[in-house]
């Protein structure tokens, strides 16, 4: 056994001093003191917070997004995730139009299996609604996929309202969760034409063409549709606006209970002033072209308040990385052609800990980045808790570490980071996946023990 000794354990019962014993792929014991037996390895983790491994429930790895392939593969993305303390990612497999969900799932397994440092699970995104997809939902459930995604935006992905209703109705008897990208796509298309037509062609046109109203309207519509479907279980992904938050509060006040809220570090830490960044070549603002876009300071403040008040369930990254060079730069002169997405899979725990540990403490960090993602996405109690019998996915966190994020030293396979120069307080000291040490002080050990998590 391996005993992590003298740590500050972040457990479902609260924070306490103690030891954790890992035996193979499981946590064997959690106790105030575990006496080592001959042959046991004892790792002194005094001064560190011991978390159940962090879970990033929103990633796009090794994925064609309609404009380009993402820069990170499952290999590079899960390695970077592990360096930051994330031991499981839930990635969006996507059944594009003309592709069945079983075909997409098989393809995502082909891409991921055997290459991952962190564990991985799949949501399944549907780009069309038809009898084949309706029939295949149960098969997905049997193959370990219990959460799905639909889009209200992007011409090649979006469903209409009636289709969204039918997906929600079909998922109900299966106990499935629908994650929804809430932006009104027809409005965005028209506003993009208008903004571009008015002569705004650079990255600063991106947020102008996707205002908060487009998100709030889509969230409000989704929640009414979910109500119509009998209070169906929905996860509003990447919430970015105060107006969208208010739409969720309204639905909850009307009595809707099955609503989960995800936001991302970028909407808690960055605002739309970033689109003016020039950099060396006048195009650095493209780093922040993601959908939804970065918002106004008032939106950031509203989300931060909601987070601290406990209104937000999970923080995920929406990691969808594209290089500036050779990928995003293709949208120079036309912001509509910049591949949408940002990088963050490696840095989420440090960004969130630095920004919120003071207000939320280690239990709050655990709730948002480990426990709640496990609960919302069907991995609890196997993951998301430091307890006997749970998986030996553990992040030993050094709250005293001080370091700075730089693209030059990151492990994400992308040529920039939206958080360049961010000064971090705290770092993943030791990271275990299935009982194996995968990263130490932000550097990978080279093992790839990540397994598919059937949910
Ligand atoms: O810009 C983003 N977020 N691209 C990834 C796809 C999505 O909308 O989640
Ligand atoms: Zn999305
Ligand atoms: Zn996404």
mmCIF file of C-alpha atoms in Angstrom, residues 147-427:
data_model
loop_
_atom_site.group_PDB
_atom_site.id
_atom_site.type_symbol
_atom_site.label_atom_id
_atom_site.label_comp_id
_atom_site.label_asym_id
_atom_site.label_seq_id
_atom_site.Cartn_x
_atom_site.Cartn_y
_atom_site.Cartn_z
ATOM 1 C CA UNK A 147 -25.130 12.751 -20.364
ATOM 2 C CA UNK A 148 -25.773 14.301 -23.746
ATOM 3 C CA UNK A 149 -25.375 17.671 -25.369
ATOM 4 C CA UNK A 150 -27.330 19.715 -27.835
ATOM 5 C CA UNK A 151 -26.627 23.144 -29.250
ATOM 6 C CA UNK A 152 -28.825 26.168 -29.880
ATOM 7 C CA UNK A 153 -25.958 27.736 -31.861
ATOM 8 C CA UNK A 154 -23.599 26.759 -34.727
ATOM 9 C CA UNK A 155 -25.332 26.000 -38.052
ATOM 10 C CA UNK A 156 -23.840 22.505 -38.386
ATOM 11 C CA UNK A 157 -24.809 21.435 -34.864
ATOM 12 C CA UNK A 158 -27.949 23.113 -33.661
ATOM 13 C CA UNK A 159 -31.349 21.561 -32.996
ATOM 14 C CA UNK A 160 -34.584 23.509 -33.029
ATOM 15 C CA UNK A 161 -36.879 23.931 -30.035
ATOM 16 C CA UNK A 162 -39.215 21.025 -30.814
ATOM 17 C CA UNK A 163 -36.255 18.714 -31.350
ATOM 18 C CA UNK A 164 -34.753 19.850 -28.058
ATOM 19 C CA UNK A 165 -38.065 19.087 -26.351
ATOM 20 C CA UNK A 166 -38.102 15.587 -27.807
ATOM 21 C CA UNK A 167 -34.521 14.890 -26.756
ATOM 22 C CA UNK A 168 -35.401 15.939 -23.204
ATOM 23 C CA UNK A 169 -38.517 13.775 -23.215
ATOM 24 C CA UNK A 170 -36.585 10.787 -24.541
ATOM 25 C CA UNK A 171 -33.866 11.178 -21.908
ATOM 26 C CA UNK A 172 -36.246 11.353 -18.969
ATOM 27 C CA UNK A 173 -37.028 7.636 -18.626
ATOM 28 C CA UNK A 174 -33.316 6.904 -19.047
ATOM 29 C CA UNK A 175 -32.334 9.279 -16.241
ATOM 30 C CA UNK A 176 -30.097 11.146 -18.660
ATOM 31 C CA UNK A 177 -28.857 14.720 -18.336
ATOM 32 C CA UNK A 178 -28.901 17.139 -21.249
ATOM 33 C CA UNK A 179 -26.096 19.694 -21.393
ATOM 34 C CA UNK A 180 -27.029 22.575 -23.639
ATOM 35 C CA UNK A 181 -24.986 25.231 -25.395
ATOM 36 C CA UNK A 182 -27.237 28.223 -24.861
ATOM 37 C CA UNK A 183 -26.743 30.905 -27.482
ATOM 38 C CA UNK A 184 -29.416 31.874 -30.007
ATOM 39 C CA UNK A 185 -27.664 30.798 -33.217
ATOM 40 C CA UNK A 186 -29.897 32.558 -35.734
ATOM 41 C CA UNK A 187 -29.468 35.846 -33.897
ATOM 42 C CA UNK A 188 -25.706 35.298 -33.705
ATOM 43 C CA UNK A 189 -25.530 34.606 -37.457
ATOM 44 C CA UNK A 190 -27.363 37.828 -38.261
ATOM 45 C CA UNK A 191 -25.379 39.915 -35.788
ATOM 46 C CA UNK A 192 -22.120 38.509 -37.161
ATOM 47 C CA UNK A 193 -23.134 39.707 -40.638
ATOM 48 C CA UNK A 194 -24.055 43.120 -39.270
ATOM 49 C CA UNK A 195 -20.918 43.584 -37.188
ATOM 50 C CA UNK A 196 -18.661 42.453 -40.023
ATOM 51 C CA UNK A 197 -20.655 44.568 -42.496
ATOM 52 C CA UNK A 198 -20.125 47.626 -40.307
ATOM 53 C CA UNK A 199 -16.383 47.247 -40.785
ATOM 54 C CA UNK A 200 -15.456 45.563 -37.490
ATOM 55 C CA UNK A 201 -13.379 42.639 -38.719
ATOM 56 C CA UNK A 202 -10.960 41.868 -35.849
ATOM 57 C CA UNK A 203 -11.439 39.737 -32.711
ATOM 58 C CA UNK A 204 -13.289 42.614 -31.016
ATOM 59 C CA UNK A 205 -16.197 41.812 -33.367
ATOM 60 C CA UNK A 206 -16.667 38.424 -31.704
ATOM 61 C CA UNK A 207 -18.300 39.617 -28.438
ATOM 62 C CA UNK A 208 -20.269 42.291 -30.303
ATOM 63 C CA UNK A 209 -21.912 39.593 -32.395
ATOM 64 C CA UNK A 210 -22.773 37.380 -29.397
ATOM 65 C CA UNK A 211 -24.246 39.758 -26.779
ATOM 66 C CA UNK A 212 -25.533 38.614 -23.393
ATOM 67 C CA UNK A 213 -29.112 38.668 -24.661
ATOM 68 C CA UNK A 214 -28.315 35.815 -27.061
ATOM 69 C CA UNK A 215 -27.262 33.661 -24.104
ATOM 70 C CA UNK A 216 -30.028 34.705 -21.733
ATOM 71 C CA UNK A 217 -32.761 34.182 -24.332
ATOM 72 C CA UNK A 218 -31.475 30.695 -25.109
ATOM 73 C CA UNK A 219 -31.180 29.756 -21.431
ATOM 74 C CA UNK A 220 -34.663 31.025 -20.707
ATOM 75 C CA UNK A 221 -36.039 29.122 -23.703
ATOM 76 C CA UNK A 222 -34.229 25.934 -22.688
ATOM 77 C CA UNK A 223 -35.602 26.109 -19.184
ATOM 78 C CA UNK A 224 -39.171 26.613 -20.392
ATOM 79 C CA UNK A 225 -38.715 23.662 -22.755
ATOM 80 C CA UNK A 226 -37.309 21.567 -19.880
ATOM 81 C CA UNK A 227 -40.369 22.549 -17.839
ATOM 82 C CA UNK A 228 -42.606 21.434 -20.704
ATOM 83 C CA UNK A 229 -40.748 18.125 -20.703
ATOM 84 C CA UNK A 230 -41.742 17.602 -17.065
ATOM 85 C CA UNK A 231 -38.860 19.322 -15.266
ATOM 86 C CA UNK A 232 -36.260 17.449 -17.308
ATOM 87 C CA UNK A 233 -32.674 17.354 -16.002
ATOM 88 C CA UNK A 234 -30.516 19.977 -17.702
ATOM 89 C CA UNK A 235 -27.011 21.309 -17.257
ATOM 90 C CA UNK A 236 -26.491 24.850 -18.529
ATOM 91 C CA UNK A 237 -22.906 24.712 -19.742
ATOM 92 C CA UNK A 238 -20.413 27.560 -19.716
ATOM 93 C CA UNK A 239 -22.710 30.155 -18.142
ATOM 94 C CA UNK A 240 -21.148 33.537 -18.874
ATOM 95 C CA UNK A 241 -23.668 36.307 -18.175
ATOM 96 C CA UNK A 242 -25.585 37.999 -15.375
ATOM 97 C CA UNK A 243 -28.671 38.008 -17.593
ATOM 98 C CA UNK A 244 -28.361 34.239 -18.125
ATOM 99 C CA UNK A 245 -27.923 33.707 -14.392
ATOM 100 C CA UNK A 246 -31.085 35.714 -13.782
ATOM 101 C CA UNK A 247 -32.984 33.517 -16.261
ATOM 102 C CA UNK A 248 -31.908 30.465 -14.252
ATOM 103 C CA UNK A 249 -32.905 32.101 -10.979
ATOM 104 C CA UNK A 250 -36.334 32.838 -12.473
ATOM 105 C CA UNK A 251 -36.827 29.195 -13.498
ATOM 106 C CA UNK A 252 -35.749 27.977 -10.073
ATOM 107 C CA UNK A 253 -38.131 30.466 -8.448
ATOM 108 C CA UNK A 254 -40.919 28.963 -10.583
ATOM 109 C CA UNK A 255 -40.157 25.615 -8.966
ATOM 110 C CA UNK A 256 -37.852 23.933 -11.476
ATOM 111 C CA UNK A 257 -35.409 21.791 -9.553
ATOM 112 C CA UNK A 258 -33.426 19.813 -12.092
ATOM 113 C CA UNK A 259 -31.200 22.611 -13.299
ATOM 114 C CA UNK A 260 -27.441 22.466 -12.917
ATOM 115 C CA UNK A 261 -25.103 25.337 -13.652
ATOM 116 C CA UNK A 262 -21.576 25.101 -14.995
ATOM 117 C CA UNK A 263 -19.265 28.020 -15.480
ATOM 118 C CA UNK A 264 -15.597 28.212 -16.473
ATOM 119 C CA UNK A 265 -12.513 30.055 -15.166
ATOM 120 C CA UNK A 266 -12.498 32.379 -18.184
ATOM 121 C CA UNK A 267 -15.902 33.807 -17.221
ATOM 122 C CA UNK A 268 -14.812 34.271 -13.617
ATOM 123 C CA UNK A 269 -11.401 35.830 -14.274
ATOM 124 C CA UNK A 270 -11.291 37.564 -17.655
ATOM 125 C CA UNK A 271 -13.446 40.200 -19.302
ATOM 126 C CA UNK A 272 -14.082 41.500 -22.802
ATOM 127 C CA UNK A 273 -11.357 44.149 -22.604
ATOM 128 C CA UNK A 274 -9.038 41.279 -23.629
ATOM 129 C CA UNK A 275 -10.273 41.414 -27.218
ATOM 130 C CA UNK A 276 -8.343 44.663 -27.640
ATOM 131 C CA UNK A 277 -5.035 42.932 -26.865
ATOM 132 C CA UNK A 278 -2.638 43.472 -29.736
ATOM 133 C CA UNK A 279 0.483 41.426 -28.938
ATOM 134 C CA UNK A 280 3.398 41.400 -31.346
ATOM 135 C CA UNK A 281 1.298 40.992 -34.451
ATOM 136 C CA UNK A 282 -1.875 42.884 -33.583
ATOM 137 C CA UNK A 283 -3.921 39.691 -33.315
ATOM 138 C CA UNK A 284 -3.515 38.555 -29.689
ATOM 139 C CA UNK A 285 -7.228 39.175 -29.034
ATOM 140 C CA UNK A 286 -7.906 36.003 -31.043
ATOM 141 C CA UNK A 287 -6.753 33.969 -28.035
ATOM 142 C CA UNK A 288 -10.041 34.857 -26.382
ATOM 143 C CA UNK A 289 -12.311 34.005 -29.306
ATOM 144 C CA UNK A 290 -14.444 31.340 -27.697
ATOM 145 C CA UNK A 291 -18.174 30.890 -27.441
ATOM 146 C CA UNK A 292 -19.714 32.272 -25.421
ATOM 147 C CA UNK A 293 -17.299 35.206 -25.476
ATOM 148 C CA UNK A 294 -15.686 36.915 -22.518
ATOM 149 C CA UNK A 295 -18.140 39.337 -20.962
ATOM 150 C CA UNK A 296 -18.379 42.693 -19.222
ATOM 151 C CA UNK A 297 -16.874 43.238 -15.750
ATOM 152 C CA UNK A 298 -20.434 43.354 -14.327
ATOM 153 C CA UNK A 299 -21.052 39.820 -15.633
ATOM 154 C CA UNK A 300 -17.808 38.587 -14.123
ATOM 155 C CA UNK A 301 -18.771 40.140 -10.781
ATOM 156 C CA UNK A 302 -22.246 38.570 -10.866
ATOM 157 C CA UNK A 303 -20.851 35.101 -11.583
ATOM 158 C CA UNK A 304 -18.233 35.416 -8.868
ATOM 159 C CA UNK A 305 -20.907 36.399 -6.359
ATOM 160 C CA UNK A 306 -23.133 33.519 -7.442
ATOM 161 C CA UNK A 307 -20.213 31.127 -7.131
ATOM 162 C CA UNK A 308 -19.414 32.205 -3.597
ATOM 163 C CA UNK A 309 -23.123 32.070 -2.697
ATOM 164 C CA UNK A 310 -23.259 28.415 -3.789
ATOM 165 C CA UNK A 311 -25.513 28.957 -6.809
ATOM 166 C CA UNK A 312 -23.102 27.409 -9.295
ATOM 167 C CA UNK A 313 -22.649 23.652 -9.288
ATOM 168 C CA UNK A 314 -19.479 23.023 -11.263
ATOM 169 C CA UNK A 315 -16.467 24.749 -12.766
ATOM 170 C CA UNK A 316 -15.230 23.100 -15.965
ATOM 171 C CA UNK A 317 -12.888 24.447 -18.621
ATOM 172 C CA UNK A 318 -14.560 24.008 -22.031
ATOM 173 C CA UNK A 319 -10.953 23.326 -23.070
ATOM 174 C CA UNK A 320 -10.962 23.575 -26.862
ATOM 175 C CA UNK A 321 -7.477 24.632 -27.858
ATOM 176 C CA UNK A 322 -6.352 26.115 -31.164
ATOM 177 C CA UNK A 323 -2.942 27.566 -31.943
ATOM 178 C CA UNK A 324 -2.712 31.240 -32.827
ATOM 179 C CA UNK A 325 -0.166 30.332 -35.452
ATOM 180 C CA UNK A 326 -1.696 28.358 -38.317
ATOM 181 C CA UNK A 327 -5.156 28.038 -36.797
ATOM 182 C CA UNK A 328 -6.689 31.154 -35.201
ATOM 183 C CA UNK A 329 -4.680 33.390 -37.531
ATOM 184 C CA UNK A 330 -6.796 32.150 -40.434
ATOM 185 C CA UNK A 331 -9.444 34.522 -39.093
ATOM 186 C CA UNK A 332 -7.238 37.585 -39.461
ATOM 187 C CA UNK A 333 -9.437 40.134 -41.218
ATOM 188 C CA UNK A 334 -12.636 38.175 -40.495
ATOM 189 C CA UNK A 335 -13.360 37.290 -36.861
ATOM 190 C CA UNK A 336 -16.040 34.826 -38.033
ATOM 191 C CA UNK A 337 -13.296 32.561 -39.340
ATOM 192 C CA UNK A 338 -11.336 32.352 -36.077
ATOM 193 C CA UNK A 339 -11.774 28.818 -34.652
ATOM 194 C CA UNK A 340 -13.785 29.172 -31.441
ATOM 195 C CA UNK A 341 -12.279 27.851 -28.254
ATOM 196 C CA UNK A 342 -9.752 28.443 -25.517
ATOM 197 C CA UNK A 343 -7.274 26.453 -23.467
ATOM 198 C CA UNK A 344 -7.477 25.791 -19.740
ATOM 199 C CA UNK A 345 -7.428 22.075 -18.935
ATOM 200 C CA UNK A 346 -4.067 22.326 -17.155
ATOM 201 C CA UNK A 347 -4.650 25.452 -15.123
ATOM 202 C CA UNK A 348 -8.232 25.322 -13.812
ATOM 203 C CA UNK A 349 -7.415 24.075 -10.279
ATOM 204 C CA UNK A 350 -4.685 26.675 -9.778
ATOM 205 C CA UNK A 351 -6.792 29.501 -11.243
ATOM 206 C CA UNK A 352 -9.773 28.639 -9.077
ATOM 207 C CA UNK A 353 -7.720 28.001 -5.933
ATOM 208 C CA UNK A 354 -5.837 31.267 -6.348
ATOM 209 C CA UNK A 355 -9.012 33.237 -6.886
ATOM 210 C CA UNK A 356 -11.426 31.560 -4.478
ATOM 211 C CA UNK A 357 -9.650 29.484 -1.820
ATOM 212 C CA UNK A 358 -9.840 32.464 0.545
ATOM 213 C CA UNK A 359 -13.631 32.633 0.286
ATOM 214 C CA UNK A 360 -14.504 28.993 -0.332
ATOM 215 C CA UNK A 361 -11.774 27.106 1.519
ATOM 216 C CA UNK A 362 -10.629 23.663 0.400
ATOM 217 C CA UNK A 363 -14.115 22.147 0.813
ATOM 218 C CA UNK A 364 -15.549 24.717 -1.591
ATOM 219 C CA UNK A 365 -12.865 23.973 -4.174
ATOM 220 C CA UNK A 366 -13.565 20.267 -3.739
ATOM 221 C CA UNK A 367 -17.309 20.758 -4.169
ATOM 222 C CA UNK A 368 -16.984 22.733 -7.422
ATOM 223 C CA UNK A 369 -14.190 20.778 -9.081
ATOM 224 C CA UNK A 370 -14.565 17.232 -7.775
ATOM 225 C CA UNK A 371 -17.596 16.334 -5.709
ATOM 226 C CA UNK A 372 -20.305 18.093 -7.713
ATOM 227 C CA UNK A 373 -19.016 17.044 -11.159
ATOM 228 C CA UNK A 374 -19.002 13.463 -9.855
ATOM 229 C CA UNK A 375 -22.537 13.792 -8.531
ATOM 230 C CA UNK A 376 -24.034 15.631 -11.511
ATOM 231 C CA UNK A 377 -22.448 13.289 -14.059
ATOM 232 C CA UNK A 378 -23.033 9.898 -12.480
ATOM 233 C CA UNK A 379 -19.597 9.145 -11.017
ATOM 234 C CA UNK A 380 -20.443 9.521 -7.332
ATOM 235 C CA UNK A 381 -19.595 7.776 -4.984
ATOM 236 C CA UNK A 382 -16.865 6.074 -6.991
ATOM 237 C CA UNK A 383 -15.220 9.420 -7.707
ATOM 238 C CA UNK A 384 -15.362 12.878 -6.143
ATOM 239 C CA UNK A 385 -14.777 11.731 -2.559
ATOM 240 C CA UNK A 386 -11.880 10.772 -0.391
ATOM 241 C CA UNK A 387 -13.314 7.677 1.243
ATOM 242 C CA UNK A 388 -12.702 3.988 1.625
ATOM 243 C CA UNK A 389 -13.660 2.101 -1.534
ATOM 244 C CA UNK A 390 -13.511 5.154 -3.816
ATOM 245 C CA UNK A 391 -11.122 5.229 -6.774
ATOM 246 C CA UNK A 392 -7.505 6.078 -5.924
ATOM 247 C CA UNK A 393 -7.618 9.349 -7.885
ATOM 248 C CA UNK A 394 -6.013 11.847 -5.559
ATOM 249 C CA UNK A 395 -4.563 15.320 -5.805
ATOM 250 C CA UNK A 396 -2.133 16.344 -3.078
ATOM 251 C CA UNK A 397 -2.240 20.131 -3.190
ATOM 252 C CA UNK A 398 0.458 22.423 -1.855
ATOM 253 C CA UNK A 399 -1.322 25.648 -0.890
ATOM 254 C CA UNK A 400 1.986 27.422 -0.264
ATOM 255 C CA UNK A 401 3.460 26.918 -3.761
ATOM 256 C CA UNK A 402 3.919 30.094 -5.796
ATOM 257 C CA UNK A 403 4.357 29.973 -9.556
ATOM 258 C CA UNK A 404 3.381 31.764 -12.744
ATOM 259 C CA UNK A 405 1.518 30.456 -15.774
ATOM 260 C CA UNK A 406 3.455 30.712 -19.031
ATOM 261 C CA UNK A 407 2.729 29.167 -22.419
ATOM 262 C CA UNK A 408 6.431 28.384 -22.674
ATOM 263 C CA UNK A 409 6.291 26.012 -19.714
ATOM 264 C CA UNK A 410 2.793 24.566 -19.994
ATOM 265 C CA UNK A 411 1.970 21.043 -21.164
ATOM 266 C CA UNK A 412 -1.123 21.915 -23.170
ATOM 267 C CA UNK A 413 -0.084 21.484 -26.811
ATOM 268 C CA UNK A 414 -0.961 25.004 -27.829
ATOM 269 C CA UNK A 415 1.135 28.097 -28.483
ATOM 270 C CA UNK A 416 -0.489 30.428 -25.935
ATOM 271 C CA UNK A 417 -2.586 30.523 -22.794
ATOM 272 C CA UNK A 418 -5.322 33.029 -21.962
ATOM 273 C CA UNK A 419 -3.713 33.248 -18.497
ATOM 274 C CA UNK A 420 -0.159 34.222 -19.477
ATOM 275 C CA UNK A 421 1.561 35.780 -16.455
ATOM 276 C CA UNK A 422 -1.140 34.759 -13.959
ATOM 277 C CA UNK A 423 0.479 34.356 -10.554
ATOM 278 C CA UNK A 424 -0.765 31.205 -8.883
ATOM 279 C CA UNK A 425 -1.071 30.499 -5.199
ATOM 280 C CA UNK A 426 -1.095 26.731 -4.789
ATOM 281 C CA UNK A 427 -0.167 23.871 -7.053
#
